[in-house]
Amino acid sequence: MPHVISQTPKMSQSGHPSGLPADRNTSLSVTRVIVKTPGSQKDFMIADDTSVRKFKEKLSAHFQCQMDQLVLVFMGRLLKDHDTLSQRGIMDGHTIHLVIKSKHGSRSLAHSSWNLPTNEPCHRDRNTKGNSSEVHQPAGVDQASVESAHFVGSDAPKVHTQNLELGSPEHIAQVLENPSIQQLLSNTELIQQFISEHPDVQQLMQQNPEVFHLLDNSEILSQTLELAKNLAMIQEIMQIQQPAQNLEHPLNPQPYLGLETMPGGNNTLSQSCADFNDQMLNSMQDPFESNPFIALLAGQVLDQFKSSSPSPSPSQERQDQLPQLPTTRVIYTSSRGLSSITSANGTSNRVNHTSGANTATISTKGQNHICALHQPAVIPALPSIELTQQLQYEDKDATISLSSSEQRLEDDFQLSDEQNNSQITGGMMQLLMNNPYLAAQMMLFVNMPQLSEQWRQELPISLQQIQLSDLLIAL
Amino acid sequence: MEPPNLYPVKLYVYDLSKGLARRLSPIMLGKQLEGIWHTSIVVHKDEFFFGSGGISSCPPGGTLLGPPDSVVDVGSTEVTEEIFLEYLSSLGESLFRGEAYNLFEHNCNTFSNEVAQFLTGRKIPSYITDLPSEVLSTPFGQALRPLLDSIQIQPPGGGTVGRPNGQS
């Protein structure tokens, strides 16, 4: 759009009714302009040669504010008091945007106002809703690192106690979003210290010496920490709400994750799977709530996935595998680099589940899926959705009759290669999944047999086609 | 008189389906869709977008979606960061609350369009804003409408934009 500053005479093209001569520099026509504020708009009739200042007077009377609170924007340009409306090219029917500044000085984004003055109030501030308006961006890395060092040094115990008090996931999610925390998390040594010093963790480690051993592995820790950083993302991705059953021994998935991401860790992976199965059996009824981080990591998200079976009726073994799966998938989905492995293992685990042979299949699939690393990570939704479907499948009493429909879908999925499968359906399912009422809604879908039939028929064909192309791309 | 500062305004366009829509839309919808578009406005070195959690902001490309699939130059604006944040705060309290999010009628692209017009007077490309009606004009879209209506998109990685405590 032309940006008119010059004093070109405004002709009667504004369409006003009166027929004033067009050769006058300033016409006395009245124009109708739309003044738009956030949330409302109103028409104003003003003379063309009105100065912006006069217009502001009018507006301030109407909106009941002071003139210096008014900011007028037209075509991206701020209107200054000494201009006239016609000067700026404002004609009939044009929209002028109005912002009414608040009386206090406004704040800017926390580019420059990053501060971590004292850790306690800051911590609390960040956790209360009001201050979630701050964008967490450090002004400088140095500043953040210095502060985080200070943060760590003097306030490590405070962090823990505070987190215990404010143990709800949203608070922690906000905390985790904080880049200084993230930097903290990047320092694996520190985290190792934290974790080992935490009494609950120590208790856990006593119960599971393997966990202790795995915690020492810095590689695993760094992977886990990367995950923890993306924790907020995990939660946001997983919005399925189902009644909770925290059957899981939450720390176990962490080492599971770590092992898996180590290249060539397939053998250890299969070994650990067997171990974890045992651990699952042992610790199935043992919720692990105390450490809010862990709870957040596994428990809360897991809760969302667990089916609401009143009593764990399905076979123990199956349920062992399943609790394992959700956490792994959940954790994986947050990490982009890992997500391809996630889906791969997720799907492989699914197959395992149906076939019943766990460890062997994982090891074979694991090798296949290392090479899936380069594929785009579109997976997040898929594993979780498959997971829910599985869990629902498990639950015989499920009001979710969609289990059968999902089973059908799953059957379709199994027709083609697992990798391509997850990739394809991931995107589709992503559209459908972020929905707390997915179950109910999908019933609707199920009840349209024609549609689902059509989809079932078309899906295998298209999947095969896409499978070929993907294989070519992979090569 | 000194010339006013001009700040560039960009539109970041993301394909939520990561290419799947382009491949599958002919089969599923019967028409070709190039993508499922999510957009955000980038100005003053920040990215602003609207989701089920309200108006959010993050460093450009800082959501879980990663870098944008395409960038559209919307123009430039004189609106300063301060004024812009005031504007966003007002929007977030009025028209663009989190609960107002609707995938078809009032989504991220609605927001981007609104903000683009405020900042530059220009609208965003129509292929983005026409997407909901494109989908709804297919039998598949109509059939799935109840399900799709309840979908809420909120790309993770942003922080909420709002008035700080104490301000009226």
XYZ file of C-alpha atoms in Angstrom:
643
model
C 0.000 0.000 0.000
C 1.311 3.436 -0.743
C 2.546 5.383 2.139
C 1.476 8.935 1.567
C 3.147 11.685 3.438
C 2.932 14.445 0.959
C 0.304 17.082 0.839
C -1.503 15.731 -2.169
C -4.975 17.111 -2.269
C -7.570 14.654 -1.299
C -10.153 14.410 -3.964
C -13.685 13.488 -3.445
C -12.883 9.887 -4.069
C -13.797 9.219 -0.506
C -17.290 8.955 -1.742
C -18.858 11.557 0.394
C -22.265 12.751 -0.632
C -21.526 16.421 -1.053
C -19.961 17.552 -4.290
C -17.258 19.882 -3.226
C -14.892 21.153 -5.888
C -11.928 18.911 -6.267
C -9.278 21.469 -6.778
C -9.059 22.639 -3.245
C -6.098 21.592 -1.262
C -8.031 20.541 1.705
C -11.512 19.285 1.199
C -14.063 19.634 3.861
C -15.370 16.191 3.285
C -16.217 14.016 6.139
C -14.695 10.639 6.121
C -15.649 7.615 7.962
C -12.760 5.876 9.562
C -12.829 2.770 11.587
C -10.925 2.898 14.797
C -9.971 -0.524 15.969
C -8.836 -1.287 19.453
C -7.952 -4.726 20.670
C -11.300 -6.295 21.141
C -13.535 -3.668 19.633
C -13.933 -1.257 16.806
C -15.934 1.820 16.182
C -16.627 4.110 13.306
C -15.806 7.740 13.514
C -16.873 10.503 11.204
C -14.242 13.127 10.966
C -13.221 15.792 8.593
C -10.446 14.947 6.266
C -8.222 17.732 7.333
C -8.495 16.915 10.967
C -5.185 16.873 12.592
C -4.175 13.812 14.439
C -4.125 15.822 17.578
C -7.742 16.806 17.241
C -8.635 13.284 16.452
C -6.918 12.142 19.576
C -8.907 14.621 21.593
C -12.034 13.125 20.260
C -10.854 9.643 20.971
C -9.720 10.385 24.453
C -13.157 11.708 25.231
C -14.744 8.642 23.821
C -12.470 6.088 25.377
C -12.097 8.047 28.559
C -8.398 8.203 28.785
C -5.723 10.788 28.484
C -4.424 11.858 25.153
C -0.903 10.752 25.781
C -2.163 7.269 26.402
C -3.371 7.034 22.867
C -1.282 5.500 20.170
C -2.624 5.538 16.655
C -1.273 3.233 14.033
C -2.114 3.334 10.375
C -0.502 1.034 7.852
C 2.190 0.321 10.321
C 3.012 3.959 10.845
C 2.582 5.805 14.057
C 0.467 8.887 13.705
C 2.027 11.958 15.103
C 0.041 14.819 16.512
C 1.045 17.364 13.954
C -0.006 15.287 10.969
C -3.378 15.443 9.430
C -5.299 12.384 8.601
C -5.307 13.183 4.966
C -1.574 13.588 5.036
C -1.199 10.030 6.090
C -3.431 8.798 3.347
C -6.306 7.934 5.568
C -9.422 7.761 3.514
C -12.943 6.633 3.819
C -13.358 3.191 5.210
C -9.792 2.844 6.341
C -8.960 1.289 9.626
C -6.834 3.014 12.170
C -5.528 0.935 14.990
C -5.578 2.299 18.465
C -3.598 1.224 21.441
C -4.369 2.691 24.794
C -1.299 2.622 26.897
C -1.656 1.748 30.479
C -1.036 4.435 32.976
C 2.048 2.865 34.468
C 5.156 2.446 32.442
C 4.952 -0.671 30.441
C 7.488 -3.390 30.668
C 9.419 -4.946 27.874
C 10.202 -8.533 27.286
C 12.825 -9.921 29.536
C 15.580 -9.545 26.998
C 17.138 -6.880 28.999
C 15.372 -7.328 32.237
C 16.626 -10.749 33.035
C 17.319 -11.000 36.667
C 17.689 -13.711 39.155
C 18.140 -11.554 42.202
C 17.448 -13.873 45.068
C 16.596 -17.325 44.206
C 13.718 -17.926 46.492
C 11.389 -15.138 45.544
C 12.366 -15.489 41.972
C 11.572 -19.119 42.103
C 8.243 -18.454 43.624
C 7.549 -15.636 41.287
C 8.121 -17.786 38.363
C 5.803 -20.333 39.675
C 2.898 -18.097 40.324
C 0.671 -17.439 37.447
C 1.079 -13.737 37.288
C 4.650 -13.796 36.320
C 4.337 -16.335 33.672
C 4.227 -13.370 31.413
C 7.955 -13.065 31.466
C 9.676 -14.526 28.575
C 12.574 -16.453 29.844
C 15.484 -15.105 27.946
C 18.745 -14.324 29.587
C 20.355 -11.078 28.719
C 23.678 -12.689 28.569
C 24.912 -16.135 29.012
C 27.582 -14.953 31.352
C 25.140 -13.362 33.630
C 22.994 -16.415 33.664
C 25.869 -18.717 34.304
C 27.167 -16.613 37.121
C 23.783 -16.492 38.611
C 23.166 -20.103 38.138
C 26.411 -20.881 39.817
C 25.354 -18.743 42.662
C 22.007 -20.371 42.495
C 23.483 -23.767 42.760
C 26.018 -23.004 45.371
C 24.001 -21.466 48.066
C 20.544 -22.565 47.319
C 20.673 -26.144 46.317
C 18.769 -27.281 49.366
C 16.312 -24.490 48.883
C 15.631 -25.621 45.409
C 14.743 -29.021 46.597
C 12.503 -27.959 49.374
C 10.797 -25.465 47.250
C 10.201 -27.912 44.565
C 8.721 -30.275 47.017
C 6.352 -27.628 48.185
C 5.440 -26.501 44.771
C 5.475 -29.945 43.405
C 2.720 -29.598 40.927
C 3.669 -30.165 37.348
C 2.840 -26.745 36.050
C 5.132 -25.121 38.504
C 7.881 -27.444 37.690
C 7.270 -27.043 34.037
C 7.664 -23.342 34.408
C 10.737 -23.809 36.434
C 12.187 -26.049 33.850
C 11.528 -23.534 31.176
C 13.821 -21.178 32.889
C 17.047 -21.105 30.977
C 19.131 -20.779 34.039
C 17.627 -23.989 35.232
C 18.326 -25.448 31.900
C 21.879 -24.440 32.123
C 21.961 -25.976 35.498
C 20.620 -29.123 34.078
C 23.261 -29.101 31.431
C 25.841 -29.458 34.033
C 25.643 -33.139 34.557
C 27.976 -33.163 37.452
C 25.764 -30.884 39.366
C 22.761 -32.912 38.540
C 24.482 -36.027 39.590
C 25.172 -34.381 42.869
C 21.633 -33.232 43.228
C 20.199 -36.529 42.435
C 22.455 -38.490 44.656
C 21.955 -36.146 47.514
C 18.247 -36.323 47.376
C 17.051 -38.654 50.105
C 14.352 -40.228 48.062
C 16.728 -40.953 45.301
C 19.075 -42.528 47.688
C 16.322 -44.701 48.927
C 15.517 -45.624 45.416
C 19.052 -46.455 44.702
C 19.187 -48.749 47.606
C 16.277 -50.598 46.215
C 17.685 -50.700 42.783
C 21.423 -50.842 42.625
C 21.160 -50.861 38.924
C 19.667 -47.456 38.951
C 22.604 -46.228 40.895
C 24.928 -47.645 38.383
C 23.046 -46.043 35.589
C 22.896 -42.706 37.273
C 26.603 -42.646 37.244
C 26.689 -42.868 33.572
C 27.058 -39.297 32.506
C 25.836 -39.988 29.084
C 22.566 -41.216 30.353
C 22.345 -38.276 32.625
C 22.863 -35.817 29.886
C 20.218 -37.468 27.807
C 17.867 -37.465 30.681
C 18.542 -33.863 31.386
C 17.850 -32.929 27.862
C 14.571 -34.607 28.367
C 13.908 -32.835 31.576
C 14.481 -29.572 29.795
C 11.824 -30.439 27.354
C 9.542 -31.557 30.074
C 7.126 -28.798 29.531
C 6.895 -29.880 25.987
C 6.143 -33.394 27.006
C 3.213 -32.236 28.978
C 1.915 -30.044 26.314
C 2.134 -32.695 23.720
C 0.419 -35.210 25.866
C -2.962 -33.825 26.607
C -4.814 -37.017 26.939
C -6.495 -37.124 30.265
C -7.320 -40.421 31.698
C -7.703 -41.447 35.255
C -4.475 -42.077 36.909
C -2.821 -45.175 38.070
C 0.704 -44.742 38.957
C 1.967 -48.227 38.708
C 5.286 -47.302 37.447
C 8.636 -47.247 38.943
C 9.443 -43.992 37.337
C 13.120 -43.948 37.523
C 13.435 -47.055 35.512
C 12.548 -45.483 32.245
C 15.383 -43.089 32.635
C 18.038 -45.679 32.463
C 16.056 -47.394 29.795
C 16.238 -44.264 27.806
C 19.882 -43.811 28.412
C 20.835 -47.254 27.378
C 18.831 -47.070 24.303
C 20.370 -43.915 23.066
C 23.842 -45.149 23.418
C 24.939 -46.336 20.072
C 25.425 -49.997 19.999
C 23.581 -50.396 23.217
C 21.250 -52.935 21.796
C 22.517 -55.818 23.764
C 22.493 -53.986 26.998
C 19.091 -52.775 26.039
C 17.673 -56.205 25.721
C 19.327 -57.169 28.899
C 17.956 -54.234 30.725
C 14.541 -54.897 29.357
C 14.573 -58.232 30.994
C 15.777 -56.627 34.164
C 13.136 -54.000 34.037
C 10.460 -56.502 33.559
C 11.508 -58.066 36.762
C 11.612 -54.741 38.428
C 8.216 -53.906 37.150
C 6.834 -57.008 38.640
C 8.425 -56.200 41.922
C 7.532 -52.608 42.083
C 4.239 -52.604 40.355
C 2.204 -51.561 43.265
C 4.752 -49.196 44.609
C 4.093 -45.636 43.627
C 6.954 -43.330 43.730
C 5.686 -39.892 44.414
C 8.136 -38.186 46.615
C 10.498 -36.750 44.162
C 8.450 -34.254 42.259
C 10.805 -34.252 39.382
C 10.454 -37.922 38.952
C 6.804 -37.744 39.559
C 6.553 -35.136 36.969
C 8.622 -37.037 34.539
C 6.862 -40.288 34.747
C 4.032 -40.193 37.147
C 1.993 -37.301 35.964
C 2.386 -38.052 32.368
C 1.945 -41.695 32.981
C -1.188 -40.989 34.889
C -2.640 -39.560 31.842
C -2.038 -42.727 30.012
C -3.070 -45.337 32.412
C -6.425 -46.841 31.828
C -8.883 -46.640 34.586
C -9.203 -50.254 35.347
C -10.508 -50.593 38.851
C -8.308 -53.512 39.499
C -5.390 -54.419 37.413
C -7.094 -57.331 35.839
C -5.007 -57.841 32.751
C -2.113 -60.149 32.996
C 0.772 -58.847 34.941
C 3.269 -59.477 32.309
C 1.461 -57.509 29.747
C 0.963 -54.680 32.073
C 4.586 -54.719 32.870
C 5.421 -54.139 29.331
C 2.833 -51.512 28.915
C 3.846 -49.293 31.797
C 7.298 -49.486 30.487
C 6.234 -48.450 27.090
C 4.324 -45.315 27.945
C 7.107 -43.811 29.875
C 9.637 -44.551 27.269
C 7.479 -43.135 24.615
C 6.559 -40.173 26.644
C 10.082 -39.383 27.411
C 11.165 -39.908 23.913
C 8.659 -37.726 22.337
C 10.166 -34.742 23.936
C 13.538 -35.251 22.483
C 13.638 -34.684 18.789
C 16.815 -36.452 18.114
C 15.562 -39.453 19.895
C 12.075 -39.440 18.675
C 12.723 -41.580 15.694
C 14.090 -44.228 17.933
C 11.106 -43.685 20.094
C 8.636 -44.404 17.462
C 10.628 -47.276 16.213
C 10.888 -48.838 19.570
C 7.398 -47.838 20.360
C 6.056 -49.626 17.415
C 8.393 -52.492 17.878
C 7.291 -52.745 21.422
C 3.783 -52.764 20.310
C 4.482 -55.613 18.055
C 6.298 -57.259 20.863
C 3.335 -56.829 23.000
C 1.082 -58.584 20.665
C 3.565 -61.260 19.974
C 4.650 -61.611 23.519
C 8.346 -61.886 22.926
C 9.863 -58.838 24.369
C 13.568 -58.743 24.597
C 14.482 -60.592 21.483
C 12.421 -58.465 19.249
C 13.658 -55.270 20.771
C 17.199 -56.108 20.018
C 16.497 -56.869 16.423
C 14.339 -53.887 15.917
C 16.780 -51.722 17.715
C 19.319 -52.223 15.028
C 16.873 -51.437 12.347
C 15.928 -48.263 13.955
C 19.267 -46.775 14.636
C 19.309 -45.925 11.019
C 16.005 -44.260 11.374
C 17.743 -41.435 13.110
C 17.886 -39.284 10.096
C 14.238 -39.429 9.416
C 12.227 -36.472 10.466
C 10.790 -36.716 13.875
C 7.129 -36.533 13.346
C 6.494 -39.207 15.746
C 5.493 -37.627 18.977
C 1.837 -38.129 18.835
C 1.887 -41.509 17.382
C 3.576 -43.494 20.108
C 1.436 -41.967 22.725
C -1.674 -42.531 20.803
C -0.769 -46.074 20.053
C -0.049 -46.429 23.659
C -3.406 -45.215 24.760
C -4.979 -47.472 22.292
C -3.081 -50.335 23.662
C -3.944 -49.549 27.192
C -7.504 -49.273 26.285
C -7.224 -52.485 24.508
C -6.013 -53.991 27.661
C -8.871 -52.724 29.686
C -11.722 -55.056 29.050
C -14.186 -52.884 30.818
C -13.255 -49.888 28.862
C -16.114 -47.697 28.016
C -13.884 -46.936 25.162
C -15.179 -49.130 22.464
C -12.737 -47.376 20.301
C -10.286 -49.959 21.393
C -11.674 -52.196 18.760
C -11.514 -49.484 16.211
C -8.020 -48.613 17.170
C -7.146 -52.234 16.972
C -8.405 -52.195 13.463
C -6.312 -49.190 12.723
C -3.403 -50.864 14.289
C -3.928 -53.865 12.131
C -3.725 -51.627 9.180
C -0.604 -50.094 10.483
C 1.066 -53.391 10.868
C 0.650 -54.083 7.253
C 3.647 -52.064 6.248
C 7.092 -51.440 7.562
C 7.084 -50.112 11.086
C 9.251 -47.148 10.422
C 7.320 -45.730 7.582
C 4.186 -46.552 9.373
C 4.926 -44.385 12.311
C 6.156 -41.622 10.174
C 3.066 -41.483 8.094
C 0.496 -41.893 10.723
C 2.334 -39.659 13.098
C 1.335 -36.604 11.251
C -2.195 -37.739 10.766
C -2.601 -38.776 14.290
C -1.076 -35.627 15.528
C -4.010 -33.813 14.120
C -6.370 -36.021 15.936
C -4.645 -36.585 19.157
C -4.284 -33.439 21.145
C -7.700 -33.940 22.377
C -8.773 -34.805 25.832
C -12.013 -36.123 24.538
C -10.401 -38.221 21.924
C -12.035 -41.389 23.088
C -15.522 -40.054 22.885
C -14.871 -38.356 19.633
C -13.348 -41.353 18.064
C -16.418 -43.285 18.894
C -18.179 -40.990 16.589
C -15.649 -41.883 14.031
C -16.111 -45.508 14.672
C -19.793 -45.201 14.262
C -19.344 -44.163 10.732
C -18.618 -47.489 9.253
C -18.532 -46.257 5.719
C -15.865 -43.761 6.443
C -13.751 -46.124 8.385
C -14.187 -48.809 5.800
C -13.081 -46.460 3.114
C -10.168 -45.393 5.167
C -9.172 -48.921 5.877
C -9.169 -49.799 2.258
C -7.294 -46.775 1.178
C -4.797 -46.838 3.936
C -2.964 -49.988 3.006
C -2.641 -48.902 -0.579
C -1.398 -45.482 0.224
C 0.862 -46.821 2.897
C 2.492 -49.129 0.472
C 2.984 -46.367 -1.999
C 4.441 -44.115 0.575
C 6.524 -46.910 1.927
C 8.247 -47.296 -1.375
C 8.985 -43.658 -1.688
C 10.285 -43.505 1.824
C 12.547 -46.421 1.239
C 13.916 -44.671 -1.767
C 14.456 -41.544 0.219
C 16.129 -43.474 2.972
C 18.503 -44.879 0.447
C 13.034 15.537 11.796
C 14.632 12.215 12.273
C 13.218 9.354 10.290
C 11.245 6.932 12.371
C 12.647 3.523 13.097
C 11.273 0.834 10.916
C 11.131 -2.677 12.265
C 10.735 -5.586 9.901
C 7.767 -7.847 10.361
C 7.922 -11.418 9.222
C 5.463 -14.224 9.139
C 6.813 -17.626 10.032
C 4.847 -20.417 8.426
C 5.010 -23.954 9.721
C 3.485 -27.054 8.234
C 2.132 -28.973 11.175
C 1.800 -32.104 9.138
C 5.425 -32.010 8.027
C 4.572 -32.767 4.463
C 1.971 -35.392 5.158
C -0.886 -33.165 4.214
C 0.573 -32.666 0.805
C 0.856 -36.369 0.314
C -2.316 -37.569 1.913
C -4.784 -34.809 1.285
C -5.734 -36.008 -2.169
C -6.607 -39.381 -0.727
C -8.253 -38.233 2.425
C -9.892 -35.027 1.420
C -10.206 -35.324 -2.287
C -8.378 -32.083 -2.816
C -4.785 -31.014 -2.643
C -3.665 -29.196 0.451
C -0.100 -28.087 0.614
C 0.077 -28.179 4.345
C -1.583 -27.626 7.642
C -0.388 -24.161 8.384
C 0.568 -22.756 11.684
C 1.844 -19.207 11.623
C 3.442 -16.756 13.931
C 4.546 -13.176 13.678
C 8.155 -12.302 14.206
C 8.936 -8.748 15.126
C 11.347 -7.099 17.491
C 13.386 -10.282 17.458
C 10.617 -12.299 19.009
C 8.122 -14.743 17.720
C 4.502 -14.331 18.756
C 1.763 -16.846 18.233
C -1.620 -17.828 19.525
C -2.608 -21.196 20.815
C -4.853 -22.809 23.313
C -2.708 -21.298 26.006
C -3.296 -17.785 24.816
C -0.763 -15.531 23.179
C 2.743 -16.804 23.578
C 6.147 -15.634 22.605
C 9.526 -17.183 22.185
C 12.766 -16.569 20.357
C 12.255 -16.893 16.627
C 12.057 -20.541 15.710
C 12.056 -21.427 19.360
C 9.040 -23.657 19.577
C 9.160 -27.386 19.378
C 8.293 -27.042 15.727
C 11.768 -25.787 15.076
C 12.625 -23.509 12.205
C 9.784 -22.384 9.982
C 9.010 -24.040 6.707
C 8.748 -20.682 5.041
C 9.072 -17.042 5.946
C 6.860 -14.368 4.458
C 7.873 -10.748 4.576
C 4.875 -8.828 5.778
C 6.411 -5.393 5.703
C 7.752 -3.072 8.296
C 6.301 -1.151 11.150
C 7.037 1.868 13.237
C 5.334 0.363 16.219
C 7.816 0.067 18.994
C 8.230 -2.967 21.135
C 6.676 -1.217 24.078
C 3.535 -0.290 22.243
C 3.379 -3.677 20.637
C 3.471 -5.472 23.954
C 0.741 -3.255 25.287
C -1.271 -4.102 22.266
C -0.693 -7.803 22.717
C -1.650 -7.603 26.343
C -4.914 -5.989 25.436
C -5.526 -8.561 22.762
C -4.752 -11.348 25.142
C -7.328 -10.068 27.561
C -10.010 -9.445 25.050
C -10.058 -11.213 21.795
C -7.320 -13.777 22.107
C -7.733 -15.494 25.358
C -6.631 -19.094 25.500
C -10.143 -20.377 25.865
C -11.199 -18.531 22.763
C -9.075 -20.815 20.659
C -10.923 -22.690 17.965
C -9.157 -24.654 15.315
C -11.399 -23.493 12.520
C -12.641 -20.083 13.446
C -10.161 -18.464 15.748
C -6.767 -19.990 15.499
C -3.140 -19.045 15.250
C -3.637 -17.743 11.757
C -6.464 -15.517 12.836
C -4.102 -14.027 15.333
C -1.277 -13.632 12.885
C -3.591 -11.924 10.468
C -4.814 -9.532 13.091
C -1.364 -8.649 14.272
C -0.026 -8.280 10.764
C -2.732 -5.802 9.974
C -2.031 -3.873 13.095
C 1.655 -3.730 12.445
C 1.712 -3.130 8.748
C -1.789 -2.786 7.409
C -1.315 -5.907 5.332
C -3.004 -9.226 5.661
C -1.264 -12.567 5.571
C -1.444 -14.681 2.420
C -4.863 -16.052 1.755
C -3.828 -19.661 1.292
C -3.236 -19.701 5.016
C -6.432 -18.094 6.134
C -8.488 -20.076 3.662
C -7.358 -23.403 5.025
C -10.222 -24.059 7.444
C -12.840 -23.435 4.838
C -10.944 -25.614 2.399
C -11.028 -28.472 4.820
C -14.607 -27.947 5.834
C -15.749 -27.974 2.267
C -14.796 -31.622 1.947
C -16.974 -34.484 3.121
C -14.139 -35.773 5.242
C -13.747 -32.443 6.914
C -17.435 -32.206 7.587
C -17.521 -35.674 8.985
C -14.641 -35.078 11.299
C -15.677 -31.614 12.262
C -16.832 -32.418 15.791
C -13.541 -34.066 16.467
C -11.444 -31.425 14.810
C -13.324 -28.645 16.529
C -12.054 -29.741 19.859
C -8.453 -29.949 18.817
C -6.285 -27.355 20.420
C -2.876 -26.580 19.120
C -0.267 -25.117 21.381
C 3.290 -25.430 20.139
C 5.483 -25.851 23.176
C 8.396 -23.630 23.822
C 6.785 -20.274 24.362
C 5.997 -18.153 27.345
C 2.744 -16.355 27.878
C 2.491 -12.717 26.980
C 0.477 -10.723 29.407
C 0.422 -7.745 31.623
C 2.795 -7.929 34.497
C 1.462 -7.851 37.989
C 0.141 -4.643 39.269
C -0.584 -2.923 36.060
C -4.063 -1.908 35.206
